[in-house]
Amino acid sequence: MLTEDFSNKLSTIGYSFREASPSRFQGAIKSAPPNKAEIVPGSVQVSPLRQMEGVAIDLIVMIKMKSGGSRTVNMQIECPHFIPKRILIDGKWHNIV
C-alpha cells in the first residue's frame, strides 16, 4: 500500500492516487476522468542489488492527464531484501516505506 507521503509526491508529477471505497461509486457523480498511469510495454528491467540481496526494478511510465496531455516518467524501485524501500522518479529519490 502506498503511503500518504508517496501519494503526495506522485501528485507533484501530475498523478493523483486515491483509494477506492464502495461509497465513492454509489450514485451518478459526473466528473472529469482521473489521471491514468500505464507502464510502457517492454520498459521493465529487473536487476540484482549488491550480491543478490534484493532487486532494482527500472521502468518507464506514461501518465495520461485528464487535461488530455501526457508525460513520460522514468522510475526505479529499489527493493533491498526484496521489500520496496524507495523509488527514484525522474532523478529524485522518495521513501515509500
PDB file of C-alpha atoms in Angstrom:
ATOM      1  CA  MET A   1       0.000   0.000   0.000  1.00  0.00           C
ATOM      2  CA  LEU A   2       1.279   3.460  -0.857  1.00  0.00           C
ATOM      3  CA  THR A   3       1.949   5.811   1.986  1.00  0.00           C
ATOM      4  CA  GLU A   4       0.334   9.247   2.112  1.00  0.00           C
ATOM      5  CA  ASP A   5       3.783  10.784   1.661  1.00  0.00           C
ATOM      6  CA  PHE A   6       4.333   8.800  -1.551  1.00  0.00           C
ATOM      7  CA  SER A   7       0.864   9.779  -2.812  1.00  0.00           C
ATOM      8  CA  ASN A   8       1.745  13.428  -2.246  1.00  0.00           C
ATOM      9  CA  LYS A   9       4.973  13.003  -4.191  1.00  0.00           C
ATOM     10  CA  LEU A  10       3.112  11.415  -7.101  1.00  0.00           C
ATOM     11  CA  SER A  11       0.741  14.377  -7.147  1.00  0.00           C
ATOM     12  CA  THR A  12       3.726  16.684  -7.688  1.00  0.00           C
ATOM     13  CA  ILE A  13       4.348  14.977 -11.049  1.00  0.00           C
ATOM     14  CA  GLY A  14       0.724  15.236 -12.080  1.00  0.00           C
ATOM     15  CA  TYR A  15      -0.625  11.887 -10.907  1.00  0.00           C
ATOM     16  CA  SER A  16      -3.129  11.562  -8.124  1.00  0.00           C
ATOM     17  CA  PHE A  17      -3.688   8.394  -6.116  1.00  0.00           C
ATOM     18  CA  ARG A  18      -6.963   7.753  -4.372  1.00  0.00           C
ATOM     19  CA  GLU A  19      -8.026   4.549  -2.712  1.00  0.00           C
ATOM     20  CA  ALA A  20     -11.305   3.135  -3.956  1.00  0.00           C
ATOM     21  CA  SER A  21     -14.141   2.779  -1.500  1.00  0.00           C
ATOM     22  CA  PRO A  22     -17.651   1.474  -2.233  1.00  0.00           C
ATOM     23  CA  SER A  23     -19.259   4.792  -1.263  1.00  0.00           C
ATOM     24  CA  ARG A  24     -17.290   6.593  -3.978  1.00  0.00           C
ATOM     25  CA  PHE A  25     -19.083   4.625  -6.683  1.00  0.00           C
ATOM     26  CA  GLN A  26     -22.637   4.960  -5.398  1.00  0.00           C
ATOM     27  CA  GLY A  27     -24.783   7.479  -7.236  1.00  0.00           C
ATOM     28  CA  ALA A  28     -24.098   9.131 -10.547  1.00  0.00           C
ATOM     29  CA  ILE A  29     -21.220  11.515  -9.980  1.00  0.00           C
ATOM     30  CA  LYS A  30     -20.152  13.144 -13.217  1.00  0.00           C
ATOM     31  CA  SER A  31     -16.607  14.457 -13.268  1.00  0.00           C
ATOM     32  CA  ALA A  32     -13.552  14.536 -15.479  1.00  0.00           C
ATOM     33  CA  PRO A  33     -11.844  11.176 -15.954  1.00  0.00           C
ATOM     34  CA  PRO A  34      -8.976  10.603 -13.496  1.00  0.00           C
ATOM     35  CA  ASN A  35      -5.322  10.690 -14.487  1.00  0.00           C
ATOM     36  CA  LYS A  36      -4.063   7.289 -15.621  1.00  0.00           C
ATOM     37  CA  ALA A  37      -0.632   5.732 -15.473  1.00  0.00           C
ATOM     38  CA  GLU A  38       0.431   2.927 -17.796  1.00  0.00           C
ATOM     39  CA  ILE A  39       3.723   1.059 -17.853  1.00  0.00           C
ATOM     40  CA  VAL A  40       5.348   1.410 -21.286  1.00  0.00           C
ATOM     41  CA  PRO A  41       5.489  -2.115 -22.788  1.00  0.00           C
ATOM     42  CA  GLY A  42       8.988  -3.578 -22.826  1.00  0.00           C
ATOM     43  CA  SER A  43      10.377  -0.975 -20.424  1.00  0.00           C
ATOM     44  CA  VAL A  44      10.543  -3.109 -17.256  1.00  0.00           C
ATOM     45  CA  GLN A  45      14.016  -4.346 -16.277  1.00  0.00           C
ATOM     46  CA  VAL A  46      14.870  -6.185 -13.065  1.00  0.00           C
ATOM     47  CA  SER A  47      18.488  -6.125 -11.844  1.00  0.00           C
ATOM     48  CA  PRO A  48      20.084  -7.717  -8.771  1.00  0.00           C
ATOM     49  CA  LEU A  49      21.255  -5.481  -5.915  1.00  0.00           C
ATOM     50  CA  ARG A  50      24.534  -5.933  -4.018  1.00  0.00           C
ATOM     51  CA  GLN A  51      25.386  -9.619  -4.229  1.00  0.00           C
ATOM     52  CA  MET A  52      21.778 -10.713  -4.835  1.00  0.00           C
ATOM     53  CA  GLU A  53      20.451  -9.091  -1.629  1.00  0.00           C
ATOM     54  CA  GLY A  54      17.415  -7.718  -3.455  1.00  0.00           C
ATOM     55  CA  VAL A  55      16.428  -6.206  -6.779  1.00  0.00           C
ATOM     56  CA  ALA A  56      16.107  -2.877  -8.551  1.00  0.00           C
ATOM     57  CA  ILE A  57      13.143  -2.532 -10.907  1.00  0.00           C
ATOM     58  CA  ASP A  58      13.546   0.016 -13.711  1.00  0.00           C
ATOM     59  CA  LEU A  59      10.508   1.051 -15.734  1.00  0.00           C
ATOM     60  CA  ILE A  60       9.020   3.842 -17.802  1.00  0.00           C
ATOM     61  CA  VAL A  61       5.503   5.037 -17.010  1.00  0.00           C
ATOM     62  CA  MET A  62       3.270   7.080 -19.323  1.00  0.00           C
ATOM     63  CA  ILE A  63       0.987   9.341 -17.293  1.00  0.00           C
ATOM     64  CA  LYS A  64      -2.121  10.410 -19.196  1.00  0.00           C
ATOM     65  CA  MET A  65      -3.629  13.504 -17.659  1.00  0.00           C
ATOM     66  CA  LYS A  66      -7.311  14.316 -17.593  1.00  0.00           C
ATOM     67  CA  SER A  67      -6.472  17.544 -19.433  1.00  0.00           C
ATOM     68  CA  GLY A  68      -5.552  15.431 -22.470  1.00  0.00           C
ATOM     69  CA  GLY A  69      -1.780  15.744 -22.181  1.00  0.00           C
ATOM     70  CA  SER A  70       0.651  13.009 -21.264  1.00  0.00           C
ATOM     71  CA  ARG A  71       4.042  12.740 -19.607  1.00  0.00           C
ATOM     72  CA  THR A  72       6.676  10.010 -19.585  1.00  0.00           C
ATOM     73  CA  VAL A  73       8.339   9.317 -16.236  1.00  0.00           C
ATOM     74  CA  ASN A  74      11.427   7.167 -15.643  1.00  0.00           C
ATOM     75  CA  MET A  75      11.234   5.214 -12.386  1.00  0.00           C
ATOM     76  CA  GLN A  76      13.450   2.866 -10.432  1.00  0.00           C
ATOM     77  CA  ILE A  77      12.110   0.959  -7.448  1.00  0.00           C
ATOM     78  CA  GLU A  78      14.804  -0.208  -5.035  1.00  0.00           C
ATOM     79  CA  CYS A  79      13.915  -3.402  -3.160  1.00  0.00           C
ATOM     80  CA  PRO A  80      16.674  -4.405  -0.721  1.00  0.00           C
ATOM     81  CA  HIS A  81      15.911  -7.849   0.691  1.00  0.00           C
ATOM     82  CA  PHE A  82      13.056  -7.939  -1.903  1.00  0.00           C
ATOM     83  CA  ILE A  83      10.991  -5.330   0.009  1.00  0.00           C
ATOM     84  CA  PRO A  84      10.248  -1.998  -1.760  1.00  0.00           C
ATOM     85  CA  LYS A  85      12.040   0.779   0.140  1.00  0.00           C
ATOM     86  CA  ARG A  86      12.375   3.811  -2.098  1.00  0.00           C
ATOM     87  CA  ILE A  87      11.598   4.969  -5.615  1.00  0.00           C
ATOM     88  CA  LEU A  88      13.590   7.142  -7.998  1.00  0.00           C
ATOM     89  CA  ILE A  89      11.277   9.362 -10.066  1.00  0.00           C
ATOM     90  CA  ASP A  90      12.963  11.495 -12.728  1.00  0.00           C
ATOM     91  CA  GLY A  91      16.243  11.590 -10.799  1.00  0.00           C
ATOM     92  CA  LYS A  92      14.881  12.219  -7.288  1.00  0.00           C
ATOM     93  CA  TRP A  93      14.632   9.549  -4.556  1.00  0.00           C
ATOM     94  CA  HIS A  94      11.460   9.188  -2.435  1.00  0.00           C
ATOM     95  CA  ASN A  95      10.985   6.777   0.500  1.00  0.00           C
ATOM     96  CA  ILE A  96       7.923   4.551   0.133  1.00  0.00           C
ATOM     97  CA  VAL A  97       8.003   2.686   3.445  1.00  0.00           C
TER      98      VAL A  97
END
